[in-house]
Amino acid sequence: MVITTTIVDSDELLHSTFASRYVRAPVPRFKIAEKSMPKEAAYQVINDELMLDGNPRLNLASFVTTWMEPECNDLIMASINKNYVDMDEYPVTTELQNRCVNMIAHLFHAPAGEDETAVGVGTVGSSEAIMLSGLAFKRKWQNKRKAQGKPYDKPNIVTGANVQVCWEKFARYFEVELKEVKLTEGNYVMDPVKAVEMVDENTICVAAILGSTLTGEFEDVKLLNELLIKKNEETGWDTPIHVDAASGGFIAPFLYPDLEWDFRLPLVKSINVSGHKYGLVYAGVGWAVWRTKEDLPEELIFHINYLGSDQPTFTLNFSKGSSQIIAQYYQFIRLGFEGYKKIIENCMENTMLLKKGIEKTDRFDIVSKDIGVPLVAFSLKDSSKYTVFEVSENLRRFGWIIPAYTMPADAEHIAVLRVVVREDLSRSLAERLVSHIGQVLKEMDLLPVHISSQTAIVNKTLQDSEGKKIVKKSEREMQEEVTQYWKKLVEGKRVGVC
């Protein structure tokens, strides 16, 4: 979505050195050109600009897959012209999607027999999957309230304040109140006890996260299930659970098979997972899976026949490419359980190596946990001279894209860096990153405090109107003010945590 243009993009014409071999006139930037240009020129104009993008392999801000095998790349290109929604024209692609749904459902212990068809759908990512799951919960709750003759105009969802922004989008777009359990310093995931306390008769579901975006930590879905069962028995409600397993859904089954978080828990009615994260597929595929057919209201499913046959569809968008669906199936049959397990184990080993290297600097506190998604989140022990935002900016000199951000309410004063360890972050790259972090710290130690005008607040004393009483800022207040200053300074350069 285009809202504004930046200063560097304000020039209305685009000049290209190589394009001048084919065309002499500049290319309009914001209007379609009057005339065509040679394909070589069009390619070079775009290629020149794309050189300024970051290297996806060094983008450690993102959970999204940035490498796949050449054979899978070939499959993707061979199917890039197929519109997935044309099920009658591309029945094999539809069959592959259904196989993927069933594989994921069995991986998550859905109560479906070997010969039964699981209930689920491929999406363009976990955001769409969450929207669909939320709509199913809202509609089921509304139908029940209508049947009971009770008001059904004030639905709410209970989540932790650490949820990804797509939950806020769902709440705003589909008019559902989002009730967030606030965080506390040292505890950056939803507290199940506080979550259940916030549940009322209008709660359509409690959303738990398997793999927090902020720290990679798994929320305690089993405890949430037990507490919610007890509350449902006491109140007569039947509040269900949705598990947002966008990041952890392809981690837990392979590393922590005995961890109960999925359909083994009776109140878990739906789960979303991102195929383009640790499902090991390029961006553009997610999955929503329901416990049983009864958990997905039939009225939300559309049946169309103008493309050749009766086609049931439950998606927010209609047309979409088939490539990522096919790529997901490739990974499932290519890797199998054993292959996924080895890859995730390797990611965790590199995570531990990275963590130990960062700890050896003795400059950071590790915020992330050892059990969870392969990532390391860490904060500076001392932010009086420079902040994590500056460390992040300086690491870009070496090509590393590592996000710095503040925690949600009520832990906004904590600012951290986060490194996501994907399959393509090798041991040698992890070691090189640790070396570059150390180099950046040494260089920044030698620099003068260039934010002294802002951090002066930290060291100065304040006197009252009579000039007698001296008031000093607390350490937490100092940290908050410095962090907020740098957060605003780099706000325009960042697109958020993904």
Short mmCIF file of C-alpha atoms in Angstrom, two decimals:
data_model
loop_
_atom_site.label_atom_id
_atom_site.label_comp_id
_atom_site.label_asym_id
_atom_site.label_seq_id
_atom_site.Cartn_x
_atom_site.Cartn_y
_atom_site.Cartn_z
CA MET A 1 0.00 0.00 0.00
CA VAL A 2 1.48 3.34 -1.05
CA ILE A 3 0.80 6.20 1.35
CA THR A 4 3.66 8.63 0.73
CA THR A 5 6.94 8.79 -1.11
CA THR A 6 10.27 9.50 0.53
CA ILE A 7 12.68 12.21 -0.53
CA VAL A 8 14.84 9.81 -2.51
CA ASP A 9 11.78 8.71 -4.48
CA SER A 10 10.49 12.20 -5.19
CA ASP A 11 12.15 12.54 -8.59
CA GLU A 12 9.48 11.92 -11.21
CA LEU A 13 11.86 10.43 -13.77
CA LEU A 14 14.05 7.36 -13.48
CA HIS A 15 17.43 7.49 -15.19
CA SER A 16 19.36 4.32 -15.98
CA THR A 17 22.93 4.13 -17.26
CA PHE A 18 22.52 0.85 -19.11
CA ALA A 19 19.09 1.68 -20.48
CA SER A 20 20.67 4.49 -22.50
CA ARG A 21 22.04 1.85 -24.85
CA TYR A 22 18.45 1.22 -25.91
CA VAL A 23 16.51 4.37 -25.04
CA ARG A 24 17.66 7.96 -24.44
CA ALA A 25 14.56 9.33 -22.72
CA PRO A 26 14.24 8.91 -18.93
CA VAL A 27 11.65 6.45 -17.68
CA PRO A 28 8.65 7.99 -15.86
CA ARG A 29 8.61 6.88 -12.24
CA PHE A 30 4.95 7.38 -11.35
CA LYS A 31 3.22 7.19 -14.73
CA ILE A 32 3.07 4.51 -17.40
CA ALA A 33 5.41 5.48 -20.23
CA GLU A 34 3.89 6.51 -23.55
CA LYS A 35 6.06 4.10 -25.52
CA SER A 36 7.46 0.63 -25.08
CA MET A 37 11.12 -0.15 -24.43
CA PRO A 38 13.31 -3.16 -25.29
CA LYS A 39 13.04 -6.06 -22.87
CA GLU A 40 16.76 -5.81 -22.13
CA ALA A 41 16.35 -2.20 -21.06
CA ALA A 42 13.33 -2.95 -18.86
CA TYR A 43 15.23 -5.75 -17.17
CA GLN A 44 18.29 -3.61 -16.54
CA VAL A 45 16.33 -0.63 -15.18
CA ILE A 46 14.67 -2.84 -12.57
CA ASN A 47 17.77 -4.90 -11.85
CA ASP A 48 19.76 -1.74 -11.14
CA GLU A 49 17.32 -0.62 -8.47
CA LEU A 50 17.02 -4.06 -6.89
CA MET A 51 20.75 -4.10 -6.21
CA LEU A 52 20.05 -1.74 -3.32
CA ASP A 53 17.84 -4.29 -1.57
CA GLY A 54 19.30 -6.21 1.32
CA ASN A 55 20.57 -9.77 0.93
CA PRO A 56 17.71 -12.12 1.93
CA ARG A 57 20.17 -14.67 3.34
CA LEU A 58 21.52 -12.03 5.74
CA ASN A 59 18.04 -10.78 6.68
CA LEU A 60 17.95 -12.26 10.18
CA ALA A 61 14.89 -10.18 11.04
CA SER A 62 12.58 -12.53 9.18
CA PHE A 63 11.33 -16.04 9.90
CA VAL A 64 10.51 -16.45 6.21
CA THR A 65 12.41 -19.05 4.16
CA THR A 66 15.06 -17.59 1.83
CA TRP A 67 16.57 -20.76 0.31
CA MET A 68 15.18 -23.87 -1.34
CA GLU A 69 16.72 -26.64 -3.41
CA PRO A 70 17.14 -26.01 -7.18
CA GLU A 71 14.76 -28.87 -7.99
CA CYS A 72 12.00 -27.19 -5.99
CA ASN A 73 12.80 -23.86 -7.64
CA ASP A 74 12.24 -25.60 -10.99
CA LEU A 75 8.84 -26.90 -9.83
CA ILE A 76 7.87 -23.43 -8.69
CA MET A 77 8.73 -21.87 -12.04
CA ALA A 78 6.93 -24.67 -13.93
CA SER A 79 3.71 -23.98 -12.02
CA ILE A 80 3.92 -20.22 -11.64
CA ASN A 81 1.25 -19.69 -14.33
CA LYS A 82 -1.34 -21.88 -12.60
CA ASN A 83 -4.17 -20.18 -10.75
CA TYR A 84 -4.77 -22.38 -7.73
CA VAL A 85 -8.48 -21.54 -7.51
CA ASP A 86 -9.17 -23.25 -10.88
CA MET A 87 -9.59 -26.62 -9.22
CA ASP A 88 -11.35 -28.22 -12.17
CA GLU A 89 -8.56 -27.23 -14.55
CA TYR A 90 -5.76 -28.17 -12.14
CA PRO A 91 -7.09 -31.18 -10.22
CA VAL A 92 -3.64 -32.53 -9.38
CA THR A 93 -2.66 -29.27 -7.69
CA THR A 94 -5.89 -29.45 -5.67
CA GLU A 95 -5.06 -33.02 -4.71
CA LEU A 96 -1.58 -31.96 -3.55
CA GLN A 97 -3.11 -29.25 -1.37
CA ASN A 98 -5.47 -31.78 0.20
CA ARG A 99 -2.57 -34.12 0.88
CA CYS A 100 -0.68 -31.30 2.59
CA VAL A 101 -3.70 -30.49 4.77
CA ASN A 102 -3.97 -34.11 5.85
CA MET A 103 -0.24 -34.39 6.55
CA ILE A 104 -0.33 -31.29 8.74
CA ALA A 105 -3.51 -32.42 10.51
CA HIS A 106 -1.94 -35.78 11.41
CA LEU A 107 1.27 -34.03 12.47
CA PHE A 108 -0.86 -31.97 14.89
CA HIS A 109 -2.76 -35.07 16.12
CA ALA A 110 -6.15 -34.19 14.64
CA PRO A 111 -8.75 -36.86 15.56
CA ALA A 112 -9.12 -38.08 11.98
CA GLY A 113 -8.65 -41.68 10.95
CA GLU A 114 -6.13 -42.81 8.34
CA ASP A 115 -8.82 -42.88 5.65
CA GLU A 116 -10.64 -39.71 6.75
CA THR A 117 -10.21 -36.33 5.14
CA ALA A 118 -8.92 -33.62 7.46
CA VAL A 119 -10.51 -30.19 7.57
CA GLY A 120 -8.22 -27.38 6.49
CA VAL A 121 -7.17 -24.99 3.76
CA GLY A 122 -4.06 -23.53 2.21
CA THR A 123 -3.70 -19.76 2.58
CA VAL A 124 -1.27 -17.08 1.48
CA GLY A 125 0.19 -17.03 4.99
CA SER A 126 -0.68 -17.26 8.66
CA SER A 127 -2.37 -13.86 8.59
CA GLU A 128 -5.10 -15.14 6.27
CA ALA A 129 -5.28 -18.39 8.24
CA ILE A 130 -5.83 -16.43 11.45
CA MET A 131 -8.56 -14.32 9.82
CA LEU A 132 -10.37 -17.49 8.70
CA SER A 133 -10.02 -19.18 12.08
CA GLY A 134 -11.22 -16.06 13.88
CA LEU A 135 -14.24 -15.78 11.58
CA ALA A 136 -15.14 -19.41 12.30
CA PHE A 137 -15.01 -18.78 16.05
CA LYS A 138 -17.02 -15.57 15.73
CA ARG A 139 -19.73 -17.21 13.64
CA LYS A 140 -20.03 -20.25 15.95
CA TRP A 141 -20.30 -17.98 18.98
CA GLN A 142 -22.90 -15.77 17.28
CA ASN A 143 -25.00 -18.74 16.24
CA LYS A 144 -25.02 -20.12 19.75
CA ARG A 145 -25.92 -16.75 21.28
CA LYS A 146 -28.74 -16.29 18.77
CA ALA A 147 -30.14 -19.72 19.62
CA GLN A 148 -30.05 -18.80 23.31
CA GLY A 149 -31.75 -15.47 22.67
CA LYS A 150 -28.76 -13.55 24.02
CA PRO A 151 -26.94 -10.48 22.62
CA TYR A 152 -24.27 -11.31 20.07
CA ASP A 153 -22.90 -7.88 19.15
CA LYS A 154 -19.89 -7.66 21.48
CA PRO A 155 -17.52 -10.57 20.77
CA ASN A 156 -13.99 -10.54 22.14
CA ILE A 157 -10.78 -12.54 21.89
CA VAL A 158 -8.27 -12.95 24.72
CA THR A 159 -4.59 -12.92 23.74
CA GLY A 160 -1.24 -11.88 25.12
CA ALA A 161 0.13 -8.43 24.31
CA ASN A 162 2.89 -10.25 22.41
CA VAL A 163 0.61 -11.35 19.55
CA GLN A 164 1.56 -10.53 15.98
CA VAL A 165 -0.13 -7.53 14.39
CA CYS A 166 -2.39 -9.76 12.26
CA TRP A 167 -4.47 -10.43 15.39
CA GLU A 168 -4.99 -6.70 15.82
CA LYS A 169 -5.99 -6.53 12.17
CA PHE A 170 -8.55 -9.28 12.63
CA ALA A 171 -10.02 -7.55 15.67
CA ARG A 172 -10.27 -4.20 13.92
CA TYR A 173 -11.45 -5.44 10.54
CA PHE A 174 -14.07 -7.87 11.85
CA GLU A 175 -15.22 -5.85 14.87
CA VAL A 176 -14.01 -8.08 17.67
CA GLU A 177 -12.64 -6.63 20.90
CA LEU A 178 -9.03 -7.66 21.53
CA LYS A 179 -8.43 -8.24 25.25
CA GLU A 180 -4.68 -8.40 25.82
CA VAL A 181 -2.84 -9.85 28.80
CA LYS A 182 -0.08 -7.34 29.53
CA LEU A 183 3.52 -8.48 29.77
CA THR A 184 5.94 -8.00 32.64
CA GLU A 185 9.71 -7.65 32.68
CA GLY A 186 11.23 -11.11 32.42
CA ASN A 187 7.96 -12.70 31.25
CA TYR A 188 7.26 -11.90 27.62
CA VAL A 189 4.46 -14.36 26.84
CA MET A 190 0.82 -14.62 27.86
CA ASP A 191 0.16 -15.72 31.45
CA PRO A 192 -2.53 -18.48 31.19
CA VAL A 193 -3.93 -17.63 34.65
CA LYS A 194 -4.46 -13.97 33.76
CA ALA A 195 -5.82 -14.93 30.35
CA VAL A 196 -8.53 -17.18 31.80
CA GLU A 197 -9.45 -14.48 34.32
CA MET A 198 -10.21 -12.16 31.37
CA VAL A 199 -12.53 -14.67 29.68
CA ASP A 200 -16.24 -13.82 29.82
CA GLU A 201 -19.42 -15.00 28.10
CA ASN A 202 -18.56 -12.90 25.02
CA THR A 203 -15.14 -14.49 24.49
CA ILE A 204 -15.14 -16.34 21.18
CA CYS A 205 -11.75 -17.96 21.87
CA VAL A 206 -8.42 -17.63 23.66
CA ALA A 207 -5.49 -17.40 21.25
CA ALA A 208 -2.22 -18.95 22.41
CA ILE A 209 1.08 -18.56 20.57
CA LEU A 210 3.45 -21.42 19.90
CA GLY A 211 6.56 -19.41 19.21
CA SER A 212 6.29 -15.75 20.18
CA THR A 213 7.49 -13.34 17.52
CA LEU A 214 9.34 -11.37 20.19
CA THR A 215 11.35 -14.10 21.93
CA GLY A 216 10.46 -17.40 20.22
CA GLU A 217 9.04 -18.78 23.47
CA PHE A 218 6.18 -21.29 23.50
CA GLU A 219 3.15 -20.37 25.58
CA ASP A 220 1.81 -22.97 27.98
CA VAL A 221 -1.16 -24.23 25.98
CA LYS A 222 -1.63 -27.29 28.18
CA LEU A 223 -2.04 -25.21 31.34
CA LEU A 224 -4.35 -22.83 29.48
CA ASN A 225 -6.47 -25.81 28.40
CA GLU A 226 -6.71 -27.12 31.98
CA LEU A 227 -7.65 -23.74 33.45
CA LEU A 228 -10.19 -23.07 30.73
CA ILE A 229 -11.84 -26.47 31.15
CA LYS A 230 -12.30 -25.68 34.83
CA LYS A 231 -13.77 -22.25 34.10
CA ASN A 232 -16.11 -23.66 31.44
CA GLU A 233 -17.39 -26.22 33.95
CA GLU A 234 -18.00 -23.52 36.54
CA THR A 235 -19.75 -21.10 34.17
CA GLY A 236 -21.43 -23.36 31.65
CA TRP A 237 -19.52 -21.71 28.81
CA ASP A 238 -17.58 -23.60 26.14
CA THR A 239 -14.79 -21.12 25.36
CA PRO A 240 -12.34 -22.78 22.93
CA ILE A 241 -8.64 -22.28 22.13
CA HIS A 242 -6.92 -21.36 18.90
CA VAL A 243 -3.18 -21.97 18.62
CA ASP A 244 -1.18 -19.55 16.50
CA ALA A 245 1.63 -21.91 15.56
CA ALA A 246 2.90 -19.75 12.70
CA SER A 247 6.52 -20.15 13.78
CA GLY A 248 6.45 -23.12 16.15
CA GLY A 249 4.12 -25.49 14.33
CA PHE A 250 6.96 -26.96 12.32
CA ILE A 251 9.33 -26.89 15.32
CA ALA A 252 7.54 -28.58 18.22
CA PRO A 253 6.57 -31.87 16.50
CA PHE A 254 10.20 -32.54 15.58
CA LEU A 255 12.06 -31.24 18.64
CA TYR A 256 9.50 -31.63 21.44
CA PRO A 257 7.17 -34.48 20.40
CA ASP A 258 5.90 -34.98 23.97
CA LEU A 259 4.89 -31.35 24.39
CA GLU A 260 1.08 -31.16 24.42
CA TRP A 261 -0.07 -28.04 22.63
CA ASP A 262 -2.11 -29.28 19.65
CA PHE A 263 -5.30 -31.28 19.04
CA ARG A 264 -4.35 -33.65 21.86
CA LEU A 265 -5.86 -30.95 24.06
CA PRO A 266 -9.68 -31.05 23.80
CA LEU A 267 -10.28 -27.28 23.75
CA VAL A 268 -7.89 -26.66 20.83
CA LYS A 269 -10.30 -26.33 17.90
CA SER A 270 -8.06 -24.81 15.21
CA ILE A 271 -4.39 -24.23 14.47
CA ASN A 272 -2.59 -22.05 11.94
CA VAL A 273 0.96 -22.60 10.74
CA SER A 274 3.19 -20.83 8.23
CA GLY A 275 4.53 -23.05 5.50
CA HIS A 276 6.84 -20.21 4.50
CA LYS A 277 8.58 -20.15 7.88
CA TYR A 278 9.89 -23.42 9.27
CA GLY A 279 7.73 -25.26 6.75
CA LEU A 280 10.73 -24.33 4.56
CA VAL A 281 8.85 -22.78 1.60
CA TYR A 282 9.32 -19.33 0.06
CA ALA A 283 6.93 -16.59 1.17
CA GLY A 284 3.31 -17.08 0.18
CA VAL A 285 1.87 -20.13 1.93
CA GLY A 286 0.16 -20.79 5.25
CA TRP A 287 -2.27 -23.37 6.58
CA ALA A 288 -5.39 -23.39 8.73
CA VAL A 289 -6.50 -26.72 10.17
CA TRP A 290 -9.63 -27.44 12.21
CA ARG A 291 -10.14 -30.19 14.73
CA THR A 292 -13.34 -31.51 13.12
CA LYS A 293 -15.80 -30.52 10.42
CA GLU A 294 -18.18 -29.25 13.11
CA ASP A 295 -15.65 -26.58 14.14
CA LEU A 296 -15.90 -24.87 10.74
CA PRO A 297 -19.40 -23.46 10.15
CA GLU A 298 -20.76 -24.65 6.81
CA GLU A 299 -22.22 -21.22 6.01
CA LEU A 300 -18.70 -19.78 5.70
CA ILE A 301 -17.88 -22.14 2.84
CA PHE A 302 -18.76 -20.91 -0.65
CA HIS A 303 -19.58 -23.22 -3.55
CA ILE A 304 -18.90 -21.96 -7.06
CA ASN A 305 -19.32 -23.69 -10.42
CA TYR A 306 -18.50 -21.10 -13.06
CA LEU A 307 -14.93 -22.41 -13.41
CA GLY A 308 -16.10 -25.84 -14.49
CA SER A 309 -17.35 -27.82 -11.48
CA ASP A 310 -18.63 -27.43 -7.95
CA GLN A 311 -15.73 -25.97 -5.97
CA PRO A 312 -15.92 -25.32 -2.23
CA THR A 313 -13.79 -22.37 -1.13
CA PHE A 314 -13.08 -20.73 2.21
CA THR A 315 -10.53 -18.00 1.64
CA LEU A 316 -10.36 -14.23 1.93
CA ASN A 317 -8.78 -13.86 -1.48
CA PHE A 318 -9.78 -15.77 -4.58
CA SER A 319 -7.04 -16.12 -7.18
CA LYS A 320 -3.60 -17.15 -6.03
CA GLY A 321 -0.59 -19.01 -7.40
CA SER A 322 -0.12 -22.76 -7.14
CA SER A 323 3.65 -22.64 -6.80
CA GLN A 324 3.93 -22.50 -3.03
CA ILE A 325 1.38 -25.29 -2.53
CA ILE A 326 3.43 -27.51 -4.81
CA ALA A 327 6.64 -26.43 -3.08
CA GLN A 328 5.18 -27.40 0.30
CA TYR A 329 4.28 -30.84 -0.96
CA TYR A 330 7.81 -31.18 -2.37
CA GLN A 331 9.31 -30.45 1.04
CA PHE A 332 7.02 -32.92 2.78
CA ILE A 333 7.86 -35.85 0.52
CA ARG A 334 11.49 -34.82 -0.01
CA LEU A 335 12.41 -34.38 3.65
CA GLY A 336 9.92 -36.51 5.53
CA PHE A 337 9.84 -36.45 9.32
CA GLU A 338 13.51 -37.37 9.53
CA GLY A 339 14.62 -34.55 7.23
CA TYR A 340 12.64 -31.86 9.03
CA LYS A 341 13.95 -33.09 12.36
CA LYS A 342 17.58 -32.90 11.24
CA ILE A 343 17.16 -29.41 9.80
CA ILE A 344 15.47 -28.04 12.91
CA GLU A 345 18.03 -29.72 15.18
CA ASN A 346 20.80 -28.10 13.15
CA CYS A 347 19.07 -24.70 13.49
CA MET A 348 18.94 -25.17 17.27
CA GLU A 349 22.63 -26.12 17.43
CA ASN A 350 23.56 -22.94 15.56
CA THR A 351 21.25 -21.00 17.87
CA MET A 352 23.12 -22.29 20.92
CA LEU A 353 26.46 -21.43 19.31
CA LEU A 354 25.25 -17.92 18.56
CA LYS A 355 23.87 -17.52 22.08
CA LYS A 356 27.17 -18.57 23.68
CA GLY A 357 29.11 -16.21 21.43
CA ILE A 358 26.88 -13.28 22.40
CA GLU A 359 27.12 -14.18 26.09
CA LYS A 360 30.93 -14.19 25.86
CA THR A 361 30.91 -10.51 24.98
CA ASP A 362 29.54 -9.92 28.50
CA ARG A 363 27.60 -6.97 27.10
CA PHE A 364 24.15 -8.47 26.65
CA ASP A 365 21.41 -10.19 28.62
CA ILE A 366 19.78 -13.08 26.77
CA VAL A 367 16.00 -12.61 26.75
CA SER A 368 14.94 -15.64 24.68
CA LYS A 369 14.56 -19.16 26.05
CA ASP A 370 16.35 -22.36 25.08
CA ILE A 371 13.05 -24.15 24.36
CA GLY A 372 11.15 -22.55 21.52
CA VAL A 373 11.82 -21.24 18.03
CA PRO A 374 15.50 -21.11 16.97
CA LEU A 375 16.30 -17.49 17.67
CA VAL A 376 18.32 -15.36 20.05
CA ALA A 377 16.83 -12.19 21.53
CA PHE A 378 19.18 -10.10 23.64
CA SER A 379 19.32 -6.69 25.31
CA LEU A 380 22.21 -4.43 26.28
CA LYS A 381 23.24 -4.53 29.92
CA ASP A 382 24.18 -0.86 29.71
CA SER A 383 22.42 1.51 27.30
CA SER A 384 23.79 4.74 28.70
CA LYS A 385 26.31 5.26 25.87
CA TYR A 386 24.51 3.62 22.94
CA THR A 387 21.41 1.54 22.38
CA VAL A 388 20.43 -1.66 20.60
CA PHE A 389 19.04 0.50 17.80
CA GLU A 390 22.53 1.85 17.10
CA VAL A 391 24.04 -1.63 17.28
CA SER A 392 21.47 -2.73 14.69
CA GLU A 393 22.31 0.20 12.40
CA ASN A 394 26.05 -0.45 12.62
CA LEU A 395 25.68 -4.15 11.82
CA ARG A 396 24.12 -3.16 8.48
CA ARG A 397 27.60 -2.09 7.37
CA PHE A 398 28.44 -5.78 7.14
CA GLY A 399 25.15 -6.63 5.41
CA TRP A 400 23.41 -8.05 8.50
CA ILE A 401 19.76 -7.07 8.92
CA ILE A 402 18.99 -7.54 12.60
CA PRO A 403 15.94 -5.80 14.08
CA ALA A 404 15.90 -3.78 17.28
CA TYR A 405 12.55 -3.17 18.94
CA THR A 406 10.84 -2.49 22.23
CA MET A 407 8.59 -4.95 24.02
CA PRO A 408 4.79 -4.42 24.13
CA ALA A 409 2.84 -3.17 27.17
CA ASP A 410 3.77 -3.30 30.04
CA ALA A 411 7.43 -3.91 29.25
CA GLU A 412 8.04 -1.09 26.76
CA HIS A 413 11.23 -0.01 28.53
CA ILE A 414 12.95 -3.23 27.42
CA ALA A 415 14.62 -2.93 24.00
CA VAL A 416 16.15 -5.97 22.33
CA LEU A 417 17.92 -7.26 19.24
CA ARG A 418 16.69 -10.49 17.68
CA VAL A 419 18.44 -12.96 15.39
CA VAL A 420 16.30 -15.62 13.70
CA VAL A 421 18.25 -18.77 12.87
CA ARG A 422 16.97 -20.32 9.65
CA GLU A 423 18.21 -23.30 7.69
CA ASP A 424 20.51 -21.13 5.57
CA LEU A 425 22.33 -19.52 8.54
CA SER A 426 25.30 -21.87 8.74
CA ARG A 427 27.69 -22.35 11.64
CA SER A 428 30.38 -20.31 9.90
CA LEU A 429 27.93 -17.45 9.27
CA ALA A 430 26.85 -17.54 12.92
CA GLU A 431 30.49 -17.32 14.00
CA ARG A 432 31.07 -14.44 11.60
CA LEU A 433 28.03 -12.61 13.01
CA VAL A 434 29.39 -12.93 16.56
CA SER A 435 32.71 -11.53 15.33
CA HIS A 436 30.99 -8.57 13.69
CA ILE A 437 28.94 -7.86 16.81
CA GLY A 438 32.16 -7.75 18.82
CA GLN A 439 33.78 -5.46 16.26
CA VAL A 440 30.81 -3.08 16.33
CA LEU A 441 30.87 -2.94 20.13
CA LYS A 442 34.60 -2.11 20.18
CA GLU A 443 34.20 0.64 17.61
CA MET A 444 31.21 2.15 19.38
CA ASP A 445 33.06 2.07 22.72
CA LEU A 446 35.70 4.37 21.22
CA LEU A 447 33.20 6.90 19.90
CA PRO A 448 32.06 9.92 21.93
CA VAL A 449 28.54 9.82 23.27
CA HIS A 450 26.92 11.47 20.25
CA ILE A 451 23.46 11.40 21.79
CA SER A 452 24.62 13.42 24.80
CA SER A 453 22.03 16.12 24.16
CA GLN A 454 19.30 13.53 24.62
CA THR A 455 20.94 11.38 27.29
CA ALA A 456 21.81 14.45 29.32
CA ILE A 457 18.43 13.79 30.90
CA VAL A 458 19.97 10.66 32.31
CA ASN A 459 22.73 12.33 34.32
CA LYS A 460 21.36 15.77 35.09
CA THR A 461 19.60 16.62 38.31
CA LEU A 462 16.39 18.56 38.57
CA GLN A 463 15.76 21.24 41.13
CA ASP A 464 12.46 22.51 42.42
CA SER A 465 11.31 26.14 42.15
CA GLU A 466 13.34 27.12 45.21
CA GLY A 467 16.46 25.43 43.94
CA LYS A 468 16.82 23.21 46.99
CA LYS A 469 15.44 19.75 46.27
CA ILE A 470 17.35 17.53 43.84
CA VAL A 471 15.49 14.77 42.03
CA LYS A 472 17.32 12.05 40.09
CA LYS A 473 15.87 9.89 37.36
CA SER A 474 15.60 6.20 38.17
CA GLU A 475 17.58 3.72 36.07
CA ARG A 476 14.37 2.50 34.48
CA GLU A 477 13.27 6.05 33.62
CA MET A 478 16.66 6.73 32.06
CA GLN A 479 16.46 3.58 29.95
CA GLU A 480 12.91 4.41 28.83
CA GLU A 481 13.80 7.94 27.71
CA VAL A 482 16.90 6.90 25.78
CA THR A 483 15.05 3.98 24.19
CA GLN A 484 12.10 6.13 23.16
CA TYR A 485 14.43 8.69 21.60
CA TRP A 486 16.12 6.10 19.39
CA LYS A 487 12.89 4.35 18.64
CA LYS A 488 11.51 7.58 17.18
CA LEU A 489 14.76 8.29 15.36
CA VAL A 490 14.72 5.02 13.41
CA GLU A 491 10.94 4.68 13.20
CA GLY A 492 10.82 5.77 9.59
CA LYS A 493 13.44 3.23 8.57
CA ARG A 494 11.76 0.12 9.93
CA VAL A 495 8.80 -1.95 8.86
CA GLY A 496 8.26 -3.78 12.14
CA VAL A 497 8.82 -7.28 13.41
CA CYS A 498 7.73 -10.12 11.12
#
